[in-house]
Amino acid sequence: MDTFFIAHGSVSMVVDETIPERSFLQSWKSDTMPETPKAILMISGHWDTDVPSVNLIHGTNDTIHDFTGFAEFFYQLKYPAPGAPHLAQRVKELLDTSGFGPVKEEKARGLDHGAWVPLMLMYPEATIPICQLSVQNGKSAEYHYNLGKALAPLRDEGVLIIGSGNVTHNLEAVGPNDGPIPKWASDFDTWFKDALLNGRYDEVNNCEKAPGMKINHPTPDHLFPLHVALGAAGNGAKATLIHHSWTNSVISYASYRFTAAQ
C-alpha cells in the first residue's frame, strides 16, 4: 500500500463547502484510494507525547473534541470507528524491536480532530478499524522518518498509513480564507514541494534548517506526521502532490502520496 500525508483543517471542514480540500477528501475512495484497507494507522499532529504512544482500544474509538470557540453542533459530532487493538500491538512490536520503545499503550484515548475530521469525509461509514500513533515534538524530523521506516511492514499487511498535519502551520498568523498568502508561507510550501517531488529527502529530513521553518512551524507537531508517512514508504519512495490549496492565508493544504520503489 502507498502511504499518505493529508492536510487537515479545523472541524468546520466537515460542513464548510468553501474549503477546497473538502471535495478532495470526499472523493478519496473513488479517485485516490479505491482499495479498502484492513485497518488505518493515523499519525496526527494533535497528539504529542514524550515517547511513542498508541491508542489500544477494544470497542469503539471515542471522538475527542479538542477545539474551542465553535458552535454546539460541532461538539455533537461523532466518528464511532472501531479500535484496532491488534494493529496497536503490531505497531508497538515493530517500534519496540527497532529501538523506539518502550511504546506506551493508551487504553482510554480516542481520536483527536486531526484524525477524525479528515476520516469523516474520507470514510464516512466509520467501519474501518483505526489506531492512532503520537508524535514527539522533542525529537527531530529524521527521528520521525526513521520511526516511519520501522512501520513499513504494515503496508504489506493491508494497513493504510496516513500522516495528518500541515506543511505550514502558524496559527498566530491566520487571516481570512481569501487573504493574500505571505511570502514566508508560500516560499516554505514551495521549498518542501520541490524537495519532495525531486527526491531530496535528506533536505526534508533536515527541515529544521530550512529557510522559514520557525515562522511556519513554531512547534513542529503538524509537520512530523509527513516524515512518518514518508519513512513508511521505504527507501527510494516517490512523492506525488495529490492536492494543493490554502485557507486562512497561511495554512497550506498540500497533501502527498508516497509510492514505494518497485
mmCIF file of N, CA, C and O in Angstrom, residues 68-169:
data_model
loop_
_atom_site.group_PDB
_atom_site.id
_atom_site.type_symbol
_atom_site.label_atom_id
_atom_site.label_comp_id
_atom_site.label_asym_id
_atom_site.label_seq_id
_atom_site.Cartn_x
_atom_site.Cartn_y
_atom_site.Cartn_z
ATOM 1 N N THR A 68 -11.939 24.748 20.578
ATOM 2 C CA THR A 68 -12.807 25.681 21.304
ATOM 3 C C THR A 68 -13.329 26.740 20.345
ATOM 4 O O THR A 68 -12.761 26.972 19.276
ATOM 5 N N GLY A 69 -14.425 27.371 20.749
ATOM 6 C CA GLY A 69 -14.946 28.507 20.012
ATOM 7 C C GLY A 69 -15.853 28.178 18.850
ATOM 8 O O GLY A 69 -16.157 29.062 18.035
ATOM 9 N N PHE A 70 -16.327 26.930 18.750
ATOM 10 C CA PHE A 70 -17.203 26.539 17.662
ATOM 11 C C PHE A 70 -18.636 26.394 18.160
ATOM 12 O O PHE A 70 -18.895 26.287 19.361
ATOM 13 N N ALA A 71 -19.572 26.355 17.215
ATOM 14 C CA ALA A 71 -20.974 26.176 17.559
ATOM 15 C C ALA A 71 -21.189 24.808 18.201
ATOM 16 O O ALA A 71 -20.435 23.859 17.955
ATOM 17 N N GLU A 72 -22.236 24.705 19.009
ATOM 18 C CA GLU A 72 -22.504 23.480 19.758
ATOM 19 C C GLU A 72 -22.626 22.264 18.839
ATOM 20 O O GLU A 72 -22.283 21.141 19.217
ATOM 21 N N PHE A 73 -23.086 22.490 17.613
ATOM 22 C CA PHE A 73 -23.251 21.400 16.644
ATOM 23 C C PHE A 73 -21.980 20.575 16.498
ATOM 24 O O PHE A 73 -22.029 19.338 16.444
ATOM 25 N N PHE A 74 -20.843 21.252 16.459
ATOM 26 C CA PHE A 74 -19.590 20.554 16.211
ATOM 27 C C PHE A 74 -19.175 19.661 17.383
ATOM 28 O O PHE A 74 -18.461 18.672 17.190
ATOM 29 N N TYR A 75 -19.640 19.987 18.585
ATOM 30 C CA TYR A 75 -19.293 19.186 19.748
ATOM 31 C C TYR A 75 -20.188 17.947 19.883
ATOM 32 O O TYR A 75 -19.941 17.095 20.747
ATOM 33 N N GLN A 76 -21.184 17.870 19.016
ATOM 34 C CA GLN A 76 -22.053 16.694 18.996
ATOM 35 C C GLN A 76 -21.636 15.691 17.933
ATOM 36 O O GLN A 76 -22.176 14.576 17.877
ATOM 37 N N LEU A 77 -20.698 16.066 17.086
ATOM 38 C CA LEU A 77 -20.264 15.169 16.024
ATOM 39 C C LEU A 77 -19.554 13.958 16.611
ATOM 40 O O LEU A 77 -18.776 14.060 17.560
ATOM 41 N N LYS A 78 -19.817 12.798 16.018
ATOM 42 C CA LYS A 78 -19.189 11.559 16.450
ATOM 43 C C LYS A 78 -18.629 10.822 15.239
ATOM 44 O O LYS A 78 -19.214 10.838 14.157
ATOM 45 N N TYR A 79 -17.479 10.189 15.435
ATOM 46 C CA TYR A 79 -16.921 9.295 14.420
ATOM 47 C C TYR A 79 -16.621 7.975 15.123
ATOM 48 O O TYR A 79 -15.499 7.742 15.591
ATOM 49 N N PRO A 80 -17.634 7.097 15.197
ATOM 50 C CA PRO A 80 -17.532 5.889 16.031
ATOM 51 C C PRO A 80 -16.829 4.723 15.343
ATOM 52 O O PRO A 80 -17.345 3.605 15.281
ATOM 53 N N ALA A 81 -15.643 4.972 14.825
ATOM 54 C CA ALA A 81 -14.879 3.901 14.178
ATOM 55 C C ALA A 81 -14.380 2.910 15.226
ATOM 56 O O ALA A 81 -14.021 3.304 16.341
ATOM 57 N N PRO A 82 -14.345 1.633 14.876
ATOM 58 C CA PRO A 82 -13.824 0.653 15.836
ATOM 59 C C PRO A 82 -12.332 0.854 16.087
ATOM 60 O O PRO A 82 -11.595 1.337 15.225
ATOM 61 N N GLY A 83 -11.910 0.487 17.267
ATOM 62 C CA GLY A 83 -10.485 0.483 17.555
ATOM 63 C C GLY A 83 -9.794 -0.646 16.811
ATOM 64 O O GLY A 83 -10.437 -1.529 16.240
ATOM 65 N N ALA A 84 -8.471 -0.604 16.811
ATOM 66 C CA ALA A 84 -7.678 -1.629 16.119
ATOM 67 C C ALA A 84 -6.616 -2.151 17.088
ATOM 68 O O ALA A 84 -5.422 -1.886 16.925
ATOM 69 N N PRO A 85 -7.032 -2.907 18.104
ATOM 70 C CA PRO A 85 -6.072 -3.342 19.128
ATOM 71 C C PRO A 85 -4.954 -4.224 18.572
ATOM 72 O O PRO A 85 -3.816 -4.144 19.033
ATOM 73 N N HIS A 86 -5.285 -5.052 17.582
ATOM 74 C CA HIS A 86 -4.241 -5.907 17.009
ATOM 75 C C HIS A 86 -3.201 -5.065 16.264
ATOM 76 O O HIS A 86 -2.000 -5.345 16.321
ATOM 77 N N LEU A 87 -3.663 -4.018 15.581
ATOM 78 C CA LEU A 87 -2.735 -3.115 14.900
ATOM 79 C C LEU A 87 -1.899 -2.361 15.926
ATOM 80 O O LEU A 87 -0.689 -2.175 15.731
ATOM 81 N N ALA A 88 -2.518 -1.914 16.996
ATOM 82 C CA ALA A 88 -1.770 -1.207 18.039
ATOM 83 C C ALA A 88 -0.651 -2.090 18.593
ATOM 84 O O ALA A 88 0.485 -1.625 18.790
ATOM 85 N N GLN A 89 -0.950 -3.350 18.817
ATOM 86 C CA GLN A 89 0.065 -4.272 19.317
ATOM 87 C C GLN A 89 1.164 -4.500 18.277
ATOM 88 O O GLN A 89 2.346 -4.620 18.623
ATOM 89 N N ARG A 90 0.778 -4.540 17.005
ATOM 90 C CA ARG A 90 1.760 -4.726 15.935
ATOM 91 C C ARG A 90 2.670 -3.502 15.825
ATOM 92 O O ARG A 90 3.886 -3.631 15.639
ATOM 93 N N VAL A 91 2.103 -2.312 15.917
ATOM 94 C CA VAL A 91 2.901 -1.081 15.896
ATOM 95 C C VAL A 91 3.876 -1.081 17.062
ATOM 96 O O VAL A 91 5.064 -0.768 16.911
ATOM 97 N N LYS A 92 3.387 -1.438 18.226
ATOM 98 C CA LYS A 92 4.234 -1.497 19.410
ATOM 99 C C LYS A 92 5.382 -2.490 19.204
ATOM 100 O O LYS A 92 6.543 -2.191 19.518
ATOM 101 N N GLU A 93 5.074 -3.639 18.633
ATOM 102 C CA GLU A 93 6.093 -4.657 18.385
ATOM 103 C C GLU A 93 7.161 -4.139 17.424
ATOM 104 O O GLU A 93 8.368 -4.286 17.670
ATOM 105 N N LEU A 94 6.733 -3.524 16.319
ATOM 106 C CA LEU A 94 7.681 -3.030 15.313
ATOM 107 C C LEU A 94 8.570 -1.931 15.881
ATOM 108 O O LEU A 94 9.784 -1.907 15.631
ATOM 109 N N LEU A 95 7.995 -1.022 16.645
ATOM 110 C CA LEU A 95 8.777 0.089 17.187
ATOM 111 C C LEU A 95 9.677 -0.356 18.329
ATOM 112 O O LEU A 95 10.820 0.102 18.447
ATOM 113 N N ASP A 96 9.168 -1.237 19.164
ATOM 114 C CA ASP A 96 9.991 -1.732 20.275
ATOM 115 C C ASP A 96 11.227 -2.463 19.751
ATOM 116 O O ASP A 96 12.347 -2.258 20.238
ATOM 117 N N THR A 97 11.031 -3.320 18.749
ATOM 118 C CA THR A 97 12.157 -4.098 18.234
ATOM 119 C C THR A 97 13.105 -3.267 17.387
ATOM 120 O O THR A 97 14.232 -3.691 17.121
ATOM 121 N N SER A 98 12.675 -2.061 16.977
ATOM 122 C CA SER A 98 13.529 -1.175 16.186
ATOM 123 C C SER A 98 14.217 -0.120 17.042
ATOM 124 O O SER A 98 14.858 0.788 16.509
ATOM 125 N N GLY A 99 14.052 -0.195 18.342
ATOM 126 C CA GLY A 99 14.743 0.714 19.235
ATOM 127 C C GLY A 99 13.998 1.983 19.571
ATOM 128 O O GLY A 99 14.587 2.910 20.139
ATOM 129 N N PHE A 100 12.704 2.046 19.261
ATOM 130 C CA PHE A 100 11.926 3.248 19.549
ATOM 131 C C PHE A 100 11.088 3.109 20.823
ATOM 132 O O PHE A 100 10.369 4.032 21.182
ATOM 133 N N GLY A 101 11.166 1.971 21.458
ATOM 134 C CA GLY A 101 10.354 1.732 22.634
ATOM 135 C C GLY A 101 11.043 2.171 23.922
ATOM 136 O O GLY A 101 12.139 2.735 23.882
ATOM 137 N N PRO A 102 10.402 1.885 25.043
ATOM 138 C CA PRO A 102 9.130 1.160 25.093
ATOM 139 C C PRO A 102 7.953 2.037 24.668
ATOM 140 O O PRO A 102 7.823 3.178 25.136
ATOM 141 N N VAL A 103 7.141 1.497 23.783
ATOM 142 C CA VAL A 103 5.963 2.215 23.300
ATOM 143 C C VAL A 103 4.863 2.137 24.355
ATOM 144 O O VAL A 103 4.605 1.072 24.922
ATOM 145 N N LYS A 104 4.241 3.259 24.610
ATOM 146 C CA LYS A 104 3.201 3.330 25.628
ATOM 147 C C LYS A 104 1.832 3.012 25.029
ATOM 148 O O LYS A 104 1.518 3.458 23.925
ATOM 149 N N GLU A 105 1.036 2.256 25.750
ATOM 150 C CA GLU A 105 -0.332 1.942 25.344
ATOM 151 C C GLU A 105 -1.301 2.855 26.079
ATOM 152 O O GLU A 105 -1.269 2.957 27.303
ATOM 153 N N GLU A 106 -2.138 3.545 25.315
ATOM 154 C CA GLU A 106 -3.188 4.378 25.904
ATOM 155 C C GLU A 106 -4.520 3.684 25.650
ATOM 156 O O GLU A 106 -4.990 3.616 24.508
ATOM 157 N N LYS A 107 -5.136 3.187 26.708
ATOM 158 C CA LYS A 107 -6.330 2.352 26.557
ATOM 159 C C LYS A 107 -7.636 3.110 26.736
ATOM 160 O O LYS A 107 -8.704 2.497 26.725
ATOM 161 N N ALA A 108 -7.549 4.430 26.876
ATOM 162 C CA ALA A 108 -8.769 5.220 27.039
ATOM 163 C C ALA A 108 -8.838 6.393 26.067
ATOM 164 O O ALA A 108 -9.838 7.096 26.017
ATOM 165 N N ARG A 109 -7.775 6.613 25.287
ATOM 166 C CA ARG A 109 -7.747 7.774 24.395
ATOM 167 C C ARG A 109 -8.409 7.438 23.062
ATOM 168 O O ARG A 109 -8.104 6.426 22.444
ATOM 169 N N GLY A 110 -9.274 8.335 22.607
ATOM 170 C CA GLY A 110 -9.937 8.150 21.326
ATOM 171 C C GLY A 110 -9.186 8.813 20.191
ATOM 172 O O GLY A 110 -7.960 8.873 20.180
ATOM 173 N N LEU A 111 -9.934 9.358 19.233
ATOM 174 C CA LEU A 111 -9.366 10.004 18.052
ATOM 175 C C LEU A 111 -9.514 11.513 18.166
ATOM 176 O O LEU A 111 -10.619 12.028 18.377
ATOM 177 N N ASP A 112 -8.409 12.244 18.019
ATOM 178 C CA ASP A 112 -8.486 13.704 18.032
ATOM 179 C C ASP A 112 -8.955 14.213 16.671
ATOM 180 O O ASP A 112 -9.062 13.452 15.713
ATOM 181 N N HIS A 113 -9.212 15.515 16.576
ATOM 182 C CA HIS A 113 -9.832 16.016 15.344
ATOM 183 C C HIS A 113 -8.873 15.982 14.156
ATOM 184 O O HIS A 113 -9.311 15.996 13.009
ATOM 185 N N GLY A 114 -7.557 15.878 14.429
ATOM 186 C CA GLY A 114 -6.621 15.691 13.328
ATOM 187 C C GLY A 114 -6.803 14.352 12.647
ATOM 188 O O GLY A 114 -6.398 14.167 11.495
ATOM 189 N N ALA A 115 -7.412 13.414 13.353
ATOM 190 C CA ALA A 115 -7.697 12.092 12.791
ATOM 191 C C ALA A 115 -9.128 11.994 12.277
ATOM 192 O O ALA A 115 -9.368 11.638 11.123
ATOM 193 N N TRP A 116 -10.113 12.331 13.128
ATOM 194 C CA TRP A 116 -11.487 12.031 12.734
ATOM 195 C C TRP A 116 -12.090 13.024 11.752
ATOM 196 O O TRP A 116 -12.992 12.648 10.983
ATOM 197 N N VAL A 117 -11.624 14.267 11.719
ATOM 198 C CA VAL A 117 -12.198 15.211 10.752
ATOM 199 C C VAL A 117 -11.934 14.761 9.312
ATOM 200 O O VAL A 117 -12.874 14.636 8.519
ATOM 201 N N PRO A 118 -10.675 14.495 8.916
ATOM 202 C CA PRO A 118 -10.495 14.003 7.543
ATOM 203 C C PRO A 118 -11.127 12.634 7.319
ATOM 204 O O PRO A 118 -11.707 12.379 6.246
ATOM 205 N N LEU A 119 -11.062 11.741 8.307
ATOM 206 C CA LEU A 119 -11.638 10.408 8.131
ATOM 207 C C LEU A 119 -13.148 10.461 7.959
ATOM 208 O O LEU A 119 -13.728 9.636 7.239
ATOM 209 N N MET A 120 -13.810 11.412 8.584
ATOM 210 C CA MET A 120 -15.255 11.541 8.443
ATOM 211 C C MET A 120 -15.648 11.831 7.002
ATOM 212 O O MET A 120 -16.727 11.428 6.541
ATOM 213 N N LEU A 121 -14.763 12.525 6.273
ATOM 214 C CA LEU A 121 -15.015 12.820 4.862
ATOM 215 C C LEU A 121 -14.518 11.701 3.955
ATOM 216 O O LEU A 121 -15.123 11.401 2.927
ATOM 217 N N MET A 122 -13.425 11.059 4.330
ATOM 218 C CA MET A 122 -12.827 10.008 3.505
ATOM 219 C C MET A 122 -13.584 8.685 3.618
ATOM 220 O O MET A 122 -13.824 8.000 2.623
ATOM 221 N N TYR A 123 -13.918 8.323 4.849
ATOM 222 C CA TYR A 123 -14.592 7.052 5.136
ATOM 223 C C TYR A 123 -15.774 7.327 6.069
ATOM 224 O O TYR A 123 -15.739 7.000 7.257
ATOM 225 N N PRO A 124 -16.833 7.945 5.551
ATOM 226 C CA PRO A 124 -17.942 8.383 6.411
ATOM 227 C C PRO A 124 -18.676 7.240 7.111
ATOM 228 O O PRO A 124 -19.339 7.469 8.125
ATOM 229 N N GLU A 125 -18.540 6.014 6.616
ATOM 230 C CA GLU A 125 -19.235 4.892 7.249
ATOM 231 C C GLU A 125 -18.641 4.543 8.605
ATOM 232 O O GLU A 125 -19.308 3.894 9.427
ATOM 233 N N ALA A 126 -17.403 4.941 8.858
ATOM 234 C CA ALA A 126 -16.726 4.702 10.145
ATOM 235 C C ALA A 126 -16.708 3.229 10.511
ATOM 236 O O ALA A 126 -16.921 2.851 11.669
ATOM 237 N N THR A 127 -16.412 2.369 9.528
ATOM 238 C CA THR A 127 -16.397 0.925 9.780
ATOM 239 C C THR A 127 -14.984 0.338 9.790
ATOM 240 O O THR A 127 -14.801 -0.806 10.193
ATOM 241 N N ILE A 128 -13.988 1.090 9.337
ATOM 242 C CA ILE A 128 -12.616 0.579 9.278
ATOM 243 C C ILE A 128 -11.945 0.779 10.636
ATOM 244 O O ILE A 128 -11.991 1.874 11.202
ATOM 245 N N PRO A 129 -11.309 -0.258 11.180
ATOM 246 C CA PRO A 129 -10.621 -0.110 12.468
ATOM 247 C C PRO A 129 -9.501 0.933 12.380
ATOM 248 O O PRO A 129 -8.731 0.948 11.421
ATOM 249 N N ILE A 130 -9.416 1.778 13.409
ATOM 250 C CA ILE A 130 -8.449 2.878 13.423
ATOM 251 C C ILE A 130 -7.560 2.773 14.656
ATOM 252 O O ILE A 130 -8.044 2.589 15.778
ATOM 253 N N CYS A 131 -6.256 2.941 14.438
ATOM 254 C CA CYS A 131 -5.293 3.091 15.526
ATOM 255 C C CYS A 131 -4.565 4.402 15.319
ATOM 256 O O CYS A 131 -4.253 4.763 14.177
ATOM 257 N N GLN A 132 -4.310 5.127 16.391
ATOM 258 C CA GLN A 132 -3.597 6.401 16.287
ATOM 259 C C GLN A 132 -2.243 6.298 16.976
ATOM 260 O O GLN A 132 -2.105 5.669 18.030
ATOM 261 N N LEU A 133 -1.249 6.928 16.351
ATOM 262 C CA LEU A 133 0.125 6.957 16.857
ATOM 263 C C LEU A 133 0.528 8.412 17.090
ATOM 264 O O LEU A 133 0.243 9.281 16.264
ATOM 265 N N SER A 134 1.208 8.672 18.187
ATOM 266 C CA SER A 134 1.592 10.037 18.542
ATOM 267 C C SER A 134 2.893 10.459 17.877
ATOM 268 O O SER A 134 3.641 9.644 17.330
ATOM 269 N N VAL A 135 3.164 11.768 17.923
ATOM 270 C CA VAL A 135 4.457 12.317 17.512
ATOM 271 C C VAL A 135 5.181 12.822 18.755
ATOM 272 O O VAL A 135 4.584 12.937 19.840
ATOM 273 N N GLN A 136 6.474 13.117 18.587
ATOM 274 C CA GLN A 136 7.279 13.618 19.703
ATOM 275 C C GLN A 136 7.916 14.951 19.304
ATOM 276 O O GLN A 136 8.899 14.978 18.554
ATOM 277 N N ASN A 137 7.345 16.027 19.799
ATOM 278 C CA ASN A 137 7.851 17.360 19.470
ATOM 279 C C ASN A 137 9.306 17.544 19.856
ATOM 280 O O ASN A 137 10.025 18.332 19.247
ATOM 281 N N GLY A 138 9.742 16.837 20.884
ATOM 282 C CA GLY A 138 11.109 16.991 21.353
ATOM 283 C C GLY A 138 12.137 16.256 20.511
ATOM 284 O O GLY A 138 13.341 16.376 20.767
ATOM 285 N N LYS A 139 11.688 15.509 19.522
ATOM 286 C CA LYS A 139 12.592 14.780 18.638
ATOM 287 C C LYS A 139 12.717 15.519 17.306
ATOM 288 O O LYS A 139 12.162 16.599 17.115
ATOM 289 N N SER A 140 13.466 14.925 16.368
ATOM 290 C CA SER A 140 13.759 15.580 15.092
ATOM 291 C C SER A 140 12.913 15.012 13.962
ATOM 292 O O SER A 140 12.248 13.980 14.105
ATOM 293 N N ALA A 141 12.987 15.686 12.817
ATOM 294 C CA ALA A 141 12.329 15.178 11.609
ATOM 295 C C ALA A 141 12.925 13.837 11.202
ATOM 296 O O ALA A 141 12.198 12.897 10.827
ATOM 297 N N GLU A 142 14.243 13.720 11.286
ATOM 298 C CA GLU A 142 14.897 12.468 10.913
ATOM 299 C C GLU A 142 14.469 11.321 11.823
ATOM 300 O O GLU A 142 14.281 10.183 11.367
ATOM 301 N N TYR A 143 14.299 11.608 13.090
ATOM 302 C CA TYR A 143 13.797 10.596 14.024
ATOM 303 C C TYR A 143 12.443 10.071 13.556
ATOM 304 O O TYR A 143 12.196 8.859 13.542
ATOM 305 N N HIS A 144 11.547 10.963 13.154
ATOM 306 C CA HIS A 144 10.219 10.542 12.727
ATOM 307 C C HIS A 144 10.263 9.793 11.396
ATOM 308 O O HIS A 144 9.478 8.864 11.178
ATOM 309 N N TYR A 145 11.182 10.182 10.527
ATOM 310 C CA TYR A 145 11.358 9.442 9.274
ATOM 311 C C TYR A 145 11.802 8.006 9.572
ATOM 312 O O TYR A 145 11.261 7.044 9.005
ATOM 313 N N ASN A 146 12.746 7.844 10.452
ATOM 314 C CA ASN A 146 13.235 6.506 10.801
ATOM 315 C C ASN A 146 12.173 5.704 11.553
ATOM 316 O O ASN A 146 12.074 4.485 11.387
ATOM 317 N N LEU A 147 11.382 6.384 12.356
ATOM 318 C CA LEU A 147 10.259 5.725 13.008
ATOM 319 C C LEU A 147 9.295 5.181 11.955
ATOM 320 O O LEU A 147 8.807 4.052 12.059
ATOM 321 N N GLY A 148 9.034 5.980 10.931
ATOM 322 C CA GLY A 148 8.182 5.530 9.837
ATOM 323 C C GLY A 148 8.760 4.321 9.121
ATOM 324 O O GLY A 148 8.029 3.390 8.753
ATOM 325 N N LYS A 149 10.076 4.305 8.925
ATOM 326 C CA LYS A 149 10.722 3.168 8.265
ATOM 327 C C LYS A 149 10.475 1.873 9.039
ATOM 328 O O LYS A 149 10.316 0.801 8.445
ATOM 329 N N ALA A 150 10.443 1.967 10.356
ATOM 330 C CA ALA A 150 10.183 0.783 11.172
ATOM 331 C C ALA A 150 8.770 0.249 10.963
ATOM 332 O O ALA A 150 8.506 -0.939 11.208
ATOM 333 N N LEU A 151 7.877 1.109 10.500
ATOM 334 C CA LEU A 151 6.475 0.716 10.307
ATOM 335 C C LEU A 151 6.190 0.215 8.892
ATOM 336 O O LEU A 151 5.067 -0.198 8.602
ATOM 337 N N ALA A 152 7.193 0.215 8.030
ATOM 338 C CA ALA A 152 6.996 -0.146 6.625
ATOM 339 C C ALA A 152 6.344 -1.509 6.419
ATOM 340 O O ALA A 152 5.545 -1.674 5.483
ATOM 341 N N PRO A 153 6.632 -2.527 7.236
ATOM 342 C CA PRO A 153 5.983 -3.829 7.016
ATOM 343 C C PRO A 153 4.456 -3.774 7.044
ATOM 344 O O PRO A 153 3.800 -4.651 6.466
ATOM 345 N N LEU A 154 3.893 -2.783 7.684
ATOM 346 C CA LEU A 154 2.430 -2.685 7.758
ATOM 347 C C LEU A 154 1.799 -2.529 6.383
ATOM 348 O O LEU A 154 0.650 -2.930 6.171
ATOM 349 N N ARG A 155 2.546 -1.935 5.443
ATOM 350 C CA ARG A 155 1.988 -1.718 4.103
ATOM 351 C C ARG A 155 1.637 -3.036 3.421
ATOM 352 O O ARG A 155 0.691 -3.100 2.634
ATOM 353 N N ASP A 156 2.403 -4.080 3.718
ATOM 354 C CA ASP A 156 2.135 -5.391 3.129
ATOM 355 C C ASP A 156 1.110 -6.186 3.923
ATOM 356 O O ASP A 156 0.790 -7.315 3.553
ATOM 357 N N GLU A 157 0.618 -5.598 4.980
ATOM 358 C CA GLU A 157 -0.356 -6.277 5.841
ATOM 359 C C GLU A 157 -1.738 -5.643 5.733
ATOM 360 O O GLU A 157 -2.602 -5.865 6.589
ATOM 361 N N GLY A 158 -1.940 -4.840 4.677
ATOM 362 C CA GLY A 158 -3.253 -4.253 4.436
ATOM 363 C C GLY A 158 -3.565 -3.033 5.261
ATOM 364 O O GLY A 158 -4.729 -2.628 5.368
ATOM 365 N N VAL A 159 -2.534 -2.416 5.859
ATOM 366 C CA VAL A 159 -2.741 -1.240 6.706
ATOM 367 C C VAL A 159 -2.453 0.026 5.914
ATOM 368 O O VAL A 159 -1.401 0.152 5.273
ATOM 369 N N LEU A 160 -3.367 0.974 5.959
ATOM 370 C CA LEU A 160 -3.196 2.279 5.327
ATOM 371 C C LEU A 160 -2.578 3.230 6.351
ATOM 372 O O LEU A 160 -3.165 3.461 7.415
ATOM 373 N N ILE A 161 -1.397 3.753 6.036
ATOM 374 C CA ILE A 161 -0.698 4.669 6.945
ATOM 375 C C ILE A 161 -0.901 6.096 6.457
ATOM 376 O O ILE A 161 -0.555 6.432 5.321
ATOM 377 N N ILE A 162 -1.460 6.930 7.322
ATOM 378 C CA ILE A 162 -1.765 8.319 6.974
ATOM 379 C C ILE A 162 -1.174 9.249 8.022
ATOM 380 O O ILE A 162 -1.456 9.120 9.223
ATOM 381 N N GLY A 163 -0.354 10.187 7.586
ATOM 382 C CA GLY A 163 0.081 11.287 8.432
ATOM 383 C C GLY A 163 -0.875 12.446 8.241
ATOM 384 O O GLY A 163 -1.243 12.776 7.110
ATOM 385 N N SER A 164 -1.298 13.081 9.321
ATOM 386 C CA SER A 164 -2.273 14.164 9.263
ATOM 387 C C SER A 164 -1.694 15.408 9.924
ATOM 388 O O SER A 164 -1.406 15.403 11.127
ATOM 389 N N GLY A 165 -1.496 16.468 9.136
ATOM 390 C CA GLY A 165 -0.931 17.709 9.668
ATOM 391 C C GLY A 165 -1.027 18.812 8.637
ATOM 392 O O GLY A 165 -1.994 18.903 7.897
ATOM 393 N N ASN A 166 -0.006 19.655 8.569
ATOM 394 C CA ASN A 166 0.047 20.738 7.579
ATOM 395 C C ASN A 166 1.490 21.086 7.275
ATOM 396 O O ASN A 166 2.321 21.111 8.182
ATOM 397 N N VAL A 167 1.778 21.389 6.020
ATOM 398 C CA VAL A 167 3.130 21.798 5.627
ATOM 399 C C VAL A 167 3.454 23.174 6.188
ATOM 400 O O VAL A 167 4.607 23.464 6.496
ATOM 401 N N THR A 168 2.464 24.040 6.313
ATOM 402 C CA THR A 168 2.640 25.314 7.017
ATOM 403 C C THR A 168 1.580 25.386 8.107
ATOM 404 O O THR A 168 0.419 25.026 7.880
ATOM 405 N N HIS A 169 1.965 25.888 9.295
ATOM 406 C CA HIS A 169 1.005 25.846 10.406
ATOM 407 C C HIS A 169 1.398 26.855 11.479
ATOM 408 O O HIS A 169 1.937 26.497 12.522
#
